[in-house]
PDB file of C-alpha atoms in Angstrom:
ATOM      1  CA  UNK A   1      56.779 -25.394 -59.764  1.00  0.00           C
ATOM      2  CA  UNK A   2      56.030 -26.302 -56.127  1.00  0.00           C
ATOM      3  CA  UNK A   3      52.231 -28.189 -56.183  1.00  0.00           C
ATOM      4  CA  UNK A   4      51.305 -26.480 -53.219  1.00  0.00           C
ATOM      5  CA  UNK A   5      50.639 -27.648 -49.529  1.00  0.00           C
ATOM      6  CA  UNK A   6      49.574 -26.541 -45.974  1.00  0.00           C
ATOM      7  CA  UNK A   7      52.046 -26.503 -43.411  1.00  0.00           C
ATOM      8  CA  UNK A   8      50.443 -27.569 -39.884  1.00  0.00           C
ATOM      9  CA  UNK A   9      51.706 -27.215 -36.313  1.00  0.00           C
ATOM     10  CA  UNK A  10      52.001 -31.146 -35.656  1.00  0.00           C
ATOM     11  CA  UNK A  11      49.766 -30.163 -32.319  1.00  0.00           C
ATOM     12  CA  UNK A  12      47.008 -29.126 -33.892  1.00  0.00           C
ATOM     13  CA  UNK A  13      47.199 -31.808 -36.307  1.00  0.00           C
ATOM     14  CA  UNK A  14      47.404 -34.529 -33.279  1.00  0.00           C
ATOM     15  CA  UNK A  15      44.150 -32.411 -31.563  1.00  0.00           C
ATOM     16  CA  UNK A  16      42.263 -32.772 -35.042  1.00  0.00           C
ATOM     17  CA  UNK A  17      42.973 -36.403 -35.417  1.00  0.00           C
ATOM     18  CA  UNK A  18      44.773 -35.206 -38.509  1.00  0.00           C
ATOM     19  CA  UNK A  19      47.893 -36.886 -40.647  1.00  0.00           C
ATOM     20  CA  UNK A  20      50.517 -35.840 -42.709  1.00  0.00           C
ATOM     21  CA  UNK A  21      49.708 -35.810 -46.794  1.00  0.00           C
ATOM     22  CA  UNK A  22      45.978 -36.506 -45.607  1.00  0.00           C
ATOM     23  CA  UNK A  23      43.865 -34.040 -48.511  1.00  0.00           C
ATOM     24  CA  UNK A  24      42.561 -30.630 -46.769  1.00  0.00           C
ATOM     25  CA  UNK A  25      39.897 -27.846 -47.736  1.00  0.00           C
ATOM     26  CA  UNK A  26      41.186 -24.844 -46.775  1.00  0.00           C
ATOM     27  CA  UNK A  27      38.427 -21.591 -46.514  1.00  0.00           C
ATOM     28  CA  UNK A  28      39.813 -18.435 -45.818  1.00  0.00           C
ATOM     29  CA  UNK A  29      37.743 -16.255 -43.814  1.00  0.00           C
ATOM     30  CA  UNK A  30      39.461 -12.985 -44.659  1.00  0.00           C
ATOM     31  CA  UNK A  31      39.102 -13.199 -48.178  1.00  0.00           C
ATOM     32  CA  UNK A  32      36.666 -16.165 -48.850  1.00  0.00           C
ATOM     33  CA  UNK A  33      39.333 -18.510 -51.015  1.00  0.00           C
ATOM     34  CA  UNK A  34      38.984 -22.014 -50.871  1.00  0.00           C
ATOM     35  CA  UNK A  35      41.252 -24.643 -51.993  1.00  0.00           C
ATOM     36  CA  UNK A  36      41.933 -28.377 -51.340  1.00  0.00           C
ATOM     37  CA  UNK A  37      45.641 -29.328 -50.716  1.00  0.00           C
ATOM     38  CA  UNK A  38      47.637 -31.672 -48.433  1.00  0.00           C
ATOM     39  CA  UNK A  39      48.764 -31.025 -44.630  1.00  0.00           C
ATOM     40  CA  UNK A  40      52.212 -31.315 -43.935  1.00  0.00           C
ATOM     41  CA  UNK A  41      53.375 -31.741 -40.581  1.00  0.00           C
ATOM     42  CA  UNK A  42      54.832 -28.667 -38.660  1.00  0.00           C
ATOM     43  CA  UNK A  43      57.598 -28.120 -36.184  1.00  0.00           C
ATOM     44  CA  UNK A  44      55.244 -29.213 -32.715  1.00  0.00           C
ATOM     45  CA  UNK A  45      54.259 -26.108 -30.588  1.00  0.00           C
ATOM     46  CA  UNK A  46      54.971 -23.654 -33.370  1.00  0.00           C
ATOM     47  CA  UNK A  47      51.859 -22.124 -34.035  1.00  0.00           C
ATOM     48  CA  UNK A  48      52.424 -22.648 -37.987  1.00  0.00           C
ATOM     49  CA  UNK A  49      49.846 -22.386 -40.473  1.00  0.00           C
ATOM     50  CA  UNK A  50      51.440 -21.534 -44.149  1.00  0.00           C
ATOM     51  CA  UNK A  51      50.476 -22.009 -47.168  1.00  0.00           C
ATOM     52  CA  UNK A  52      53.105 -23.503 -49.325  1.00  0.00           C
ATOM     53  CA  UNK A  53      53.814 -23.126 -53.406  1.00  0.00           C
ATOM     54  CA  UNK A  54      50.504 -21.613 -55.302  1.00  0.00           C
ATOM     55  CA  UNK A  55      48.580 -22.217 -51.858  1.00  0.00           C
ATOM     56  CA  UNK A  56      50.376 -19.599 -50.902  1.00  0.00           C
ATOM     57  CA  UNK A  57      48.716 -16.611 -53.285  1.00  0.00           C
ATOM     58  CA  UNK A  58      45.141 -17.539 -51.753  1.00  0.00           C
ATOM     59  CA  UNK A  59      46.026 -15.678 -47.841  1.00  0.00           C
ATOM     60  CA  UNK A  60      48.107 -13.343 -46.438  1.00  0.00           C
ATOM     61  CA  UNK A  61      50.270 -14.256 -43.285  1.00  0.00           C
ATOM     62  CA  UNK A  62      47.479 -13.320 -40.179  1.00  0.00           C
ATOM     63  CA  UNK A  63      44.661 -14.293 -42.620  1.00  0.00           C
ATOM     64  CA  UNK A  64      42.023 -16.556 -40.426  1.00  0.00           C
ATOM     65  CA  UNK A  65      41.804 -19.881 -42.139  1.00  0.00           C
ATOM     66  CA  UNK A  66      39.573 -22.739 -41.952  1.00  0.00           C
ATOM     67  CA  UNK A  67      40.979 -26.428 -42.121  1.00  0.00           C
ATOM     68  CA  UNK A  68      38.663 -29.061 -42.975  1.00  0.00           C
ATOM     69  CA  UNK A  69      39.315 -32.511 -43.616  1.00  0.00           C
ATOM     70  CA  UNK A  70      36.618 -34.807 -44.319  1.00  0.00           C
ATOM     71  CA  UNK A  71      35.878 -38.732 -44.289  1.00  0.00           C
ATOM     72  CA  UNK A  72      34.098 -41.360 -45.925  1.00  0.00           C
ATOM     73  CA  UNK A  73      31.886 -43.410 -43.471  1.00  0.00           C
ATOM     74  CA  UNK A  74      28.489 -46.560 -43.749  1.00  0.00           C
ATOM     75  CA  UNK A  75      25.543 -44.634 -43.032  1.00  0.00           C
ATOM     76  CA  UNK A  76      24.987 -46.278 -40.114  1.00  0.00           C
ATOM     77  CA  UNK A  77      28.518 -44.952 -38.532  1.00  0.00           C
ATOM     78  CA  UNK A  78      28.122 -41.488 -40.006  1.00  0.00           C
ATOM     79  CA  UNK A  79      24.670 -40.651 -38.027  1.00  0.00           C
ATOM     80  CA  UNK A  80      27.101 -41.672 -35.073  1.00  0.00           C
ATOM     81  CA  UNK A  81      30.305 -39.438 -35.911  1.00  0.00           C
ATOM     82  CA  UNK A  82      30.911 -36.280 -33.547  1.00  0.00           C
ATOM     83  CA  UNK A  83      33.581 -34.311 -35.641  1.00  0.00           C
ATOM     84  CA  UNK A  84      36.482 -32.841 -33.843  1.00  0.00           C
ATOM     85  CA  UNK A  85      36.331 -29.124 -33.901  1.00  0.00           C
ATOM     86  CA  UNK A  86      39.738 -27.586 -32.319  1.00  0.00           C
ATOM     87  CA  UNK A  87      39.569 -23.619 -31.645  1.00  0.00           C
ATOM     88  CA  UNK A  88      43.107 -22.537 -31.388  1.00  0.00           C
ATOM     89  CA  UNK A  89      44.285 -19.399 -29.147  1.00  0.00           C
ATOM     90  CA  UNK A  90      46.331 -16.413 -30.279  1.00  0.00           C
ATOM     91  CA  UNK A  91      49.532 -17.396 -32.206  1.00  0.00           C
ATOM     92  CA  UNK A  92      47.735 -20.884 -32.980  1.00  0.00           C
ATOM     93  CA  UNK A  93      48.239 -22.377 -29.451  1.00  0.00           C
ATOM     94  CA  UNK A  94      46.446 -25.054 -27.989  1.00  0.00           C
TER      95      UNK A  94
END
């Protein structure tokens, strides 16, 4: 009965300017689900990404996934915004 949730290595979250419970899309590249959930934080330098609960049925563990988060700005401030893109290594290292 578990509403579902990504699981986050709290380093990449910190490198994305992400927080925990903050709403997520989720695109999987392997298999082309998408879903929105909510990040939970991760033990720091883990390397976790998991899908949690019915999250979990949409990718396989070594799946590459897509975490997007997204944010409501004035116009003005939006032309402005550079979005942080983070490109983790093998084993979701910084």
């Amino acid at each position: 009965d578990y509403v579902g949730s990504l699981t986050l290595d709290e380093d990449l979250m910190d490198a994305a300017g992400m927080i925990a419970n903050e709403k997520v899309q989720i695109v999987n590249a392997n298999n082309g689900e998408r879903i929105e959930t909510y990040l939970i934080k991760g033990q720091r330098g883990s390397g976790v990404c998991c899908l949690n609960g019915p999250a979990a049925r949409k990718g396989l563990v070594g799946d590459i996934v897509i975490v997007i988060s997204y944010g409501i700005l004035p116009i003005e401030e939006a032309k402005k915004y550079v979005p942080i893109v983070v490109y983790p290594k093998a084993g979701n290292k910084l």
